[in-house]
CSV table of C-alpha atoms and ligand atoms in Angstrom, one decimal:
chain,number,residue,atom,x,y,z
A,1,MET,CA,-1.1,21.7,5.4
A,2,THR,CA,-1.7,18.0,4.8
A,3,ALA,CA,-3.2,16.9,1.5
A,4,ALA,CA,-6.6,16.0,3.1
A,5,VAL,CA,-6.9,19.4,4.7
A,6,GLU,CA,-5.9,21.2,1.6
A,7,ALA,CA,-8.4,19.1,-0.4
A,8,ARG,CA,-11.3,20.0,2.0
A,9,ALA,CA,-10.3,23.7,2.1
A,10,ARG,CA,-10.4,23.9,-1.7
A,11,LEU,CA,-13.7,22.0,-1.9
A,12,GLU,CA,-15.5,24.1,0.7
A,13,PHE,CA,-14.0,27.5,0.4
A,14,ASP,CA,-12.4,29.9,-2.1
A,15,VAL,CA,-8.9,29.7,-0.8
A,16,GLU,CA,-5.4,30.9,-1.5
A,17,ILE,CA,-2.8,28.6,0.0
A,18,ARG,CA,0.6,30.1,0.8
A,19,GLN,CA,3.3,27.7,-0.3
A,20,GLU,CA,6.2,29.3,1.6
A,21,THR,CA,6.9,27.8,5.0
A,22,THR,CA,8.6,30.9,6.5
A,23,PRO,CA,6.6,33.2,8.8
A,24,LEU,CA,4.5,36.0,7.3
A,25,SER,CA,6.3,39.3,7.1
A,26,ALA,CA,4.7,42.5,8.5
A,27,GLU,CA,3.7,43.3,4.9
A,28,ASP,CA,2.2,39.8,4.4
A,29,ARG,CA,0.2,40.1,7.6
A,30,GLN,CA,-1.3,43.4,6.6
A,31,ARG,CA,-2.1,42.1,3.2
A,32,ALA,CA,-3.8,39.0,4.8
A,33,LEU,CA,-5.9,41.2,7.1
A,34,ARG,CA,-6.8,43.6,4.3
A,35,GLU,CA,-7.6,41.0,1.5
A,36,PHE,CA,-9.1,37.9,3.1
A,37,ASP,CA,-12.3,37.2,5.1
A,38,ILE,CA,-10.5,34.6,7.1
A,39,VAL,CA,-6.8,34.0,7.7
A,40,MET,CA,-5.3,30.7,9.0
A,41,PRO,CA,-2.0,31.7,10.6
A,42,THR,CA,0.3,29.5,12.6
A,43,LEU,CA,2.8,29.9,15.4
A,44,GLY,CA,5.5,31.8,13.6
A,45,ASP,CA,3.1,34.5,12.2
A,46,GLN,CA,3.4,37.3,14.7
A,47,PHE,CA,0.0,39.0,14.7
A,48,ASP,CA,1.1,41.6,17.2
A,49,ALA,CA,-0.8,44.8,18.1
A,50,ALA,CA,1.1,46.7,15.3
A,51,SER,CA,-0.3,44.3,12.7
A,52,PHE,CA,-3.8,45.4,13.5
A,53,ALA,CA,-3.0,49.0,14.2
A,54,GLY,CA,-1.8,49.5,10.7
A,55,ILE,CA,-5.2,48.7,9.1
A,56,SER,CA,-8.2,51.0,9.4
A,57,ALA,CA,-10.9,48.6,8.1
A,58,PRO,CA,-9.6,45.0,7.9
A,59,ARG,CA,-11.6,42.7,5.7
A,60,CYS,CA,-10.6,39.8,7.9
A,61,ARG,CA,-13.1,38.7,10.5
A,62,LEU,CA,-11.5,35.5,11.8
A,63,LEU,CA,-8.0,34.3,12.6
A,64,ALA,CA,-8.4,30.5,12.6
A,65,ASN,CA,-5.1,29.6,14.2
A,66,PHE,CA,-3.5,26.4,13.2
A,67,GLY,CA,-2.2,25.3,16.6
A,68,VAL,CA,-3.4,25.4,20.2
A,69,GLY,CA,-0.8,28.0,21.4
A,70,TYR,CA,-1.8,31.6,20.4
A,71,ASN,CA,0.9,33.7,22.1
A,72,HIS,CA,1.9,35.0,18.6
A,73,ILE,CA,-1.5,36.7,18.3
A,74,ASP,CA,-2.4,39.8,20.3
A,75,VAL,CA,-6.0,38.6,21.0
A,76,ASP,CA,-7.1,41.8,22.6
A,77,ALA,CA,-5.9,43.9,19.6
A,78,ALA,CA,-7.6,41.4,17.2
A,79,LYS,CA,-10.9,41.7,19.1
A,80,THR,CA,-10.6,45.5,19.1
A,81,ALA,CA,-10.2,45.3,15.4
A,82,GLY,CA,-13.4,43.2,15.2
A,83,ILE,CA,-11.5,40.0,14.4
A,84,ALA,CA,-12.3,36.7,16.3
A,85,VAL,CA,-9.7,34.1,17.0
A,86,SER,CA,-10.0,30.3,17.2
A,87,ASN,CA,-7.4,27.6,17.9
A,88,THR,CA,-7.0,23.8,17.8
A,89,PRO,CA,-7.1,22.4,21.4
A,90,GLY,CA,-7.3,18.7,22.0
A,91,ALA,CA,-6.1,17.7,18.5
A,92,VAL,CA,-2.5,18.3,19.7
A,93,THR,CA,-2.7,16.9,23.2
A,94,ASP,CA,-1.5,13.3,22.9
A,95,ALA,CA,1.2,13.9,20.3
A,96,THR,CA,2.7,16.8,22.4
A,97,ALA,CA,2.6,14.6,25.5
A,98,ASP,CA,4.4,11.9,23.6
A,99,THR,CA,7.0,14.4,22.6
A,100,ALA,CA,7.5,15.3,26.2
A,101,LEU,CA,8.0,11.7,27.1
A,102,THR,CA,10.4,11.3,24.1
A,103,LEU,CA,12.5,14.2,25.5
A,104,MET,CA,12.4,12.8,29.0
A,105,LEU,CA,13.6,9.4,27.9
A,106,MET,CA,16.1,10.7,25.5
A,107,THR,CA,17.6,13.0,28.1
A,108,ALA,CA,17.4,10.7,31.0
A,109,ARG,CA,18.9,7.8,29.1
A,110,ARG,CA,21.4,9.9,27.1
A,111,ALA,CA,20.0,8.6,23.8
A,112,GLY,CA,21.1,11.6,21.7
A,113,GLU,CA,24.7,11.3,23.0
A,114,GLY,CA,24.6,7.5,22.5
A,115,GLU,CA,23.4,7.9,18.9
A,116,ARG,CA,26.1,10.4,18.2
A,117,LEU,CA,28.7,8.0,19.5
A,118,VAL,CA,27.5,5.1,17.3
A,119,ARG,CA,27.2,7.4,14.2
A,120,SER,CA,30.8,8.7,14.9
A,121,GLY,CA,32.2,5.1,14.6
A,122,GLN,CA,33.9,5.6,18.0
A,123,TRP,CA,31.8,3.1,20.0
A,124,GLN,CA,34.0,0.5,21.6
A,125,GLY,CA,31.3,-1.9,22.8
A,126,TRP,CA,29.1,-2.5,25.8
A,127,HIS,CA,30.6,-2.2,29.3
A,128,PRO,CA,29.1,-2.1,32.8
A,129,THR,CA,29.5,1.6,33.4
A,130,GLN,CA,29.1,3.0,29.9
A,131,MET,CA,26.9,6.0,29.6
A,132,LEU,CA,24.8,5.5,32.7
A,133,GLY,CA,21.7,7.7,32.8
A,134,LEU,CA,18.8,8.4,35.1
A,135,HIS,CA,16.3,5.5,35.7
A,136,LEU,CA,12.9,7.2,35.2
A,137,THR,CA,10.8,4.4,36.8
A,138,GLY,CA,9.6,5.4,40.2
A,139,LYS,CA,11.0,8.9,40.0
A,140,HIS,CA,9.2,12.2,40.9
A,141,VAL,CA,8.0,14.4,38.0
A,142,GLY,CA,6.7,17.9,38.4
A,143,ILE,CA,4.4,19.4,35.8
A,144,VAL,CA,4.2,23.2,35.4
A,145,GLY,CA,0.7,23.9,33.9
A,146,PHE,CA,-1.8,21.1,34.4
A,147,GLY,CA,-4.1,21.6,31.4
A,148,ARG,CA,-4.8,19.2,28.6
A,149,ILE,CA,-1.1,18.5,27.7
A,150,GLY,CA,0.2,18.7,31.3
A,151,GLU,CA,-2.3,16.1,32.4
A,152,ALA,CA,-1.6,13.8,29.4
A,153,ILE,CA,2.1,13.9,30.3
A,154,ALA,CA,1.3,13.2,34.0
A,155,ARG,CA,-0.9,10.2,33.0
A,156,ARG,CA,1.9,8.7,30.9
A,157,CYS,CA,4.4,9.2,33.7
A,158,HIS,CA,2.1,7.7,36.3
A,159,PHE,CA,0.8,4.7,34.4
A,160,GLY,CA,3.8,4.1,32.1
A,161,PHE,CA,6.7,4.7,34.5
A,162,GLY,CA,5.2,4.5,38.0
A,163,MET,CA,6.4,8.0,38.7
A,164,SER,CA,4.9,10.1,41.4
A,165,VAL,CA,3.4,13.3,40.0
A,166,SER,CA,3.2,16.8,41.4
A,167,TYR,CA,2.0,19.8,39.5
A,168,LEU,CA,1.7,23.5,39.6
A,169,ALA,CA,-1.7,24.9,38.7
A,170,ARG,CA,-4.1,27.7,39.6
A,171,SER,CA,-6.6,25.3,41.0
A,172,GLU,CA,-6.7,21.8,42.5
A,173,LYS,CA,-7.2,19.1,39.8
A,174,SER,CA,-8.7,15.6,39.9
A,175,PRO,CA,-7.1,13.7,37.1
A,176,GLY,CA,-8.2,10.2,38.3
A,177,PHE,CA,-4.7,9.1,39.4
A,178,PRO,CA,-2.6,10.4,42.3
A,179,ALA,CA,-1.2,13.8,41.7
A,180,VAL,CA,-0.2,16.4,44.3
A,181,ARG,CA,-0.6,20.2,43.8
A,182,ALA,CA,2.5,22.0,44.8
A,183,ASP,CA,2.4,25.2,46.9
A,184,SER,CA,4.8,27.1,44.7
A,185,LEU,CA,7.0,26.8,41.6
A,186,ASN,CA,10.2,26.8,43.8
A,187,VAL,CA,8.9,24.1,46.1
A,188,LEU,CA,8.0,22.0,43.0
A,189,ALA,CA,11.3,22.7,41.4
A,190,ALA,CA,13.2,21.7,44.5
A,191,SER,CA,11.4,18.4,45.0
A,192,VAL,CA,11.4,16.7,41.6
A,193,ASP,CA,13.7,14.7,39.4
A,194,VAL,CA,12.2,15.9,36.2
A,195,LEU,CA,10.4,19.3,35.8
A,196,VAL,CA,8.2,19.5,32.7
A,197,LEU,CA,6.8,22.7,31.3
A,198,ALA,CA,3.3,22.7,29.8
A,199,VAL,CA,2.0,26.2,30.3
A,200,PRO,CA,1.0,28.6,27.5
A,201,GLY,CA,3.5,31.2,26.3
A,202,GLY,CA,2.9,35.0,26.5
A,203,ALA,CA,3.7,37.8,28.8
A,204,GLU,CA,2.4,36.1,31.9
A,205,THR,CA,4.7,33.1,31.7
A,206,ARG,CA,7.7,34.7,30.1
A,207,HIS,CA,10.9,33.6,32.0
A,208,LEU,CA,8.8,31.7,34.5
A,209,ILE,CA,11.8,29.5,34.7
A,210,ASN,CA,14.6,31.8,35.7
A,211,ALA,CA,17.9,31.6,37.4
A,212,GLY,CA,16.2,31.3,40.8
A,213,VAL,CA,14.0,28.4,39.8
A,214,LEU,CA,16.9,26.6,38.2
A,215,ALA,CA,19.0,27.1,41.3
A,216,ALA,CA,16.2,25.5,43.4
A,217,MET,CA,16.3,22.4,41.2
A,218,ARG,CA,18.3,19.3,42.3
A,219,PRO,CA,21.8,18.9,40.6
A,220,LYS,CA,20.6,15.5,39.1
A,221,ALA,CA,17.3,16.9,37.9
A,222,LEU,CA,16.2,17.4,34.3
A,223,LEU,CA,14.2,20.3,32.7
A,224,ILE,CA,11.9,19.4,29.8
A,225,ASN,CA,10.2,22.1,27.7
A,226,ILE,CA,7.5,21.4,25.2
A,227,ALA,CA,5.6,24.7,26.0
A,228,ARG,CA,7.1,27.8,24.5
A,229,GLY,CA,10.8,28.8,24.4
A,230,GLU,CA,10.1,32.2,26.1
A,231,VAL,CA,8.9,30.4,29.3
A,232,VAL,CA,12.5,29.7,30.0
A,233,ASP,CA,15.3,32.3,30.4
A,234,GLU,CA,17.5,30.5,28.0
A,235,ALA,CA,20.7,32.3,29.1
A,236,ALA,CA,20.0,31.3,32.7
A,237,LEU,CA,19.4,27.7,31.5
A,238,ILE,CA,22.7,27.6,29.7
A,239,SER,CA,24.5,28.8,32.8
A,240,ALA,CA,22.7,26.3,35.0
A,241,LEU,CA,23.7,23.5,32.6
A,242,GLN,CA,27.3,24.7,32.3
A,243,THR,CA,27.8,25.0,36.1
A,244,GLY,CA,26.1,21.6,36.8
A,245,GLU,CA,23.2,23.3,38.7
A,246,ILE,CA,21.0,20.9,36.8
A,247,ALA,CA,21.9,17.7,35.0
A,248,GLY,CA,20.3,18.1,31.7
A,249,ALA,CA,17.5,19.5,29.5
A,250,GLY,CA,15.2,18.3,26.8
A,251,LEU,CA,13.9,21.1,24.6
A,252,ASP,CA,11.4,21.2,21.8
A,253,VAL,CA,11.0,25.0,21.8
A,254,TYR,CA,13.5,27.9,22.0
A,255,GLU,CA,13.4,31.4,23.2
A,256,PHE,CA,14.4,32.9,19.8
A,257,GLU,CA,13.2,30.0,17.6
A,258,PRO,CA,14.5,28.9,15.2
A,259,GLU,CA,17.8,30.2,16.6
A,260,VAL,CA,19.3,27.6,19.0
A,261,PRO,CA,22.3,28.9,20.9
A,262,LEU,CA,25.6,27.3,20.0
A,263,ALA,CA,26.2,26.6,23.7
A,264,LEU,CA,23.1,24.4,23.8
A,265,ARG,CA,24.0,22.7,20.6
A,266,GLN,CA,27.5,21.8,22.0
A,267,MET,CA,26.2,20.3,25.3
A,268,GLU,CA,25.9,16.5,25.3
A,269,GLN,CA,23.5,16.5,28.2
A,270,VAL,CA,20.9,18.4,26.2
A,271,THR,CA,18.3,16.9,23.8
A,272,LEU,CA,17.2,19.3,21.1
A,273,LEU,CA,14.2,18.8,18.9
A,274,PRO,CA,13.0,21.2,16.2
A,275,HIS,CA,9.5,21.9,17.6
A,276,LEU,CA,8.2,18.5,16.7
A,277,GLY,CA,5.4,18.4,19.3
A,278,THR,CA,2.5,17.8,16.9
A,279,ALA,CA,4.5,16.6,13.9
A,280,THR,CA,2.6,13.5,12.8
A,281,GLU,CA,0.5,13.3,9.6
A,282,GLU,CA,-2.6,12.3,11.7
A,283,VAL,CA,-2.3,15.2,14.1
A,284,ARG,CA,-1.5,17.9,11.6
A,285,SER,CA,-4.6,16.7,9.7
A,286,ASP,CA,-6.8,16.8,12.8
A,287,MET,CA,-5.5,20.3,13.6
A,288,GLY,CA,-6.3,21.4,10.0
A,289,GLN,CA,-9.7,19.9,10.1
A,290,LEU,CA,-10.5,21.6,13.4
A,291,ALA,CA,-9.3,24.9,12.1
A,292,LEU,CA,-11.6,24.4,9.0
A,293,ASP,CA,-14.5,23.4,11.3
A,294,ASN,CA,-14.1,26.8,12.9
A,295,VAL,CA,-14.0,28.5,9.5
A,296,ALA,CA,-17.2,26.6,8.5
A,297,ALA,CA,-19.0,27.4,11.7
A,298,PHE,CA,-18.0,31.1,11.4
A,299,LEU,CA,-19.2,31.4,7.9
A,300,ALA,CA,-22.5,29.7,8.8
A,301,GLY,CA,-23.0,32.3,11.5
A,302,LYS,CA,-22.7,29.6,14.2
A,303,PRO,CA,-20.6,29.8,17.4
A,304,LEU,CA,-16.9,28.9,16.9
A,305,ILE,CA,-16.0,25.3,17.8
A,306,SER,CA,-12.9,26.4,19.8
A,307,PRO,CA,-12.8,30.1,20.3
A,308,VAL,CA,-9.9,31.8,22.0
B,1,LIG,N1,5.8,21.8,21.4
B,1,LIG,C1,4.7,21.8,20.7
B,1,LIG,O1,4.7,21.5,19.5
B,1,LIG,C2,3.4,22.2,21.3
B,1,LIG,C3,3.4,23.1,22.3
B,1,LIG,N2,2.2,23.5,22.9
B,1,LIG,C4,2.2,24.4,24.0
B,1,LIG,O2,1.5,23.9,25.1
B,1,LIG,C5,0.7,24.8,25.7
B,1,LIG,C6,-0.4,24.1,26.5
B,1,LIG,O3,-1.4,23.5,25.7
B,1,LIG,P1,-2.7,22.9,26.4
B,1,LIG,O4,-2.3,22.0,27.5
B,1,LIG,O5,-3.5,22.4,25.3
B,1,LIG,O6,-3.3,24.2,27.0
B,1,LIG,P2,-4.3,24.3,28.3
B,1,LIG,O7,-4.8,25.6,28.3
B,1,LIG,O8,-5.2,23.1,28.4
B,1,LIG,O9,-3.2,24.1,29.5
B,1,LIG,C7,-2.4,25.1,30.0
B,1,LIG,C8,-2.5,25.2,31.5
B,1,LIG,O10,-1.5,26.0,32.1
B,1,LIG,C9,-2.1,26.7,33.1
B,1,LIG,N3,-1.3,27.9,33.4
B,1,LIG,C10,-1.2,29.0,32.7
B,1,LIG,N4,-0.4,29.9,33.3
B,1,LIG,C11,0.1,29.2,34.4
B,1,LIG,C12,1.0,29.6,35.4
B,1,LIG,N5,1.6,30.7,35.4
B,1,LIG,N6,1.2,28.7,36.4
B,1,LIG,C13,0.6,27.5,36.4
B,1,LIG,N7,-0.3,27.1,35.5
B,1,LIG,C14,-0.5,28.0,34.5
B,1,LIG,C15,-3.6,27.0,32.6
B,1,LIG,O11,-4.4,27.4,33.7
B,1,LIG,C16,-3.9,25.7,32.0
B,1,LIG,O12,-4.5,24.8,32.9
B,1,LIG,C17,0.2,25.6,24.5
B,1,LIG,O13,-0.3,26.9,24.9
B,1,LIG,C18,1.4,25.7,23.6
B,1,LIG,O14,2.1,26.8,23.9
B,1,LIG,C19,1.0,22.9,22.4
B,1,LIG,C20,1.0,22.0,21.4
B,1,LIG,C21,2.2,21.6,20.7
B,2,LIG,O1,3.2,24.5,19.2
B,2,LIG,C1,2.2,24.1,18.6
B,2,LIG,C2,0.8,24.4,19.0
B,2,LIG,O2,-0.1,23.8,18.6
B,2,LIG,O3,0.7,25.4,19.8
């Protein structure tokens, strides 16, 4: 956690701060539930049903997740064990939308490929048809999942790039700029130049983007994923990229994170980021402060600020 968050945590609570950056092991998770009143996990810490089942009387009463996505926590199993869950919505929205736009621009304009060329010392100089990419201005973007981040991406696309916006959502939205709700995922996939994923992870959205959806996309279209890796069938994505069914992809998240298949790493038309969505000092501080606000509210017997 950032220095400001750590300082506040130490000032207000009796804390143990884990220094390792690797995910908690099964043993660590059980110890955490057994020994602490409140645990602040993050996205690699798999609090699955087994983590709770193994403990008869956990001391833990709150999992104050550091992050908005909570697909790594079995919330039903936590609640059955008497443990509440909170997350950090809002704090992450703009930074994650910015990362989506970074991936869109980098992939559309072949920025990674261009940078690799310059770094290799092989660049021969400007010429009229060198490394031509996709002009995003005026194109059609489709957003899968029109929540906080999906809408923030759409706003950037509309106001920044004059793109037309369509989205897939469970209900009609009124974002304050033109945006059309699509009838189905396949209809959306077939009609856009860039398909951006902004749904939560979890069983309901696992492999939402499968071979069928990729086949529906236009050959010049790009897929951008800032959601969760498991939302995309990664093997199907690799195949779609290899056969030219789609033109490129920009990924911040991976199905078996942090493993990134060699096939993806070898493809020039793919932009790969190491889950950087919220990675700014300010945003990680805001996330930590919100997580601590939840802790403080919980300990004061007040309602959680952002319960899951
Ligand atoms: N790459 C990164 O570093 C980050 C990734 N994320 C991911 O982004 C996700 C979204 O975050 P927020 O926008 O804050 O959440 P949100 O809850 O505001 O938005 C998610 C939207 O997706 C919709 N949705 C869920 N299942 C759907 C489906 N099958 N079809 C269509 N719509 C569906 C929901 O109704 C909701 O409107 C998080 O759950 C997290 O997994 C969030 C922050 C950073
Ligand atoms: O992936 C990050 C999150 O906040 O969720």
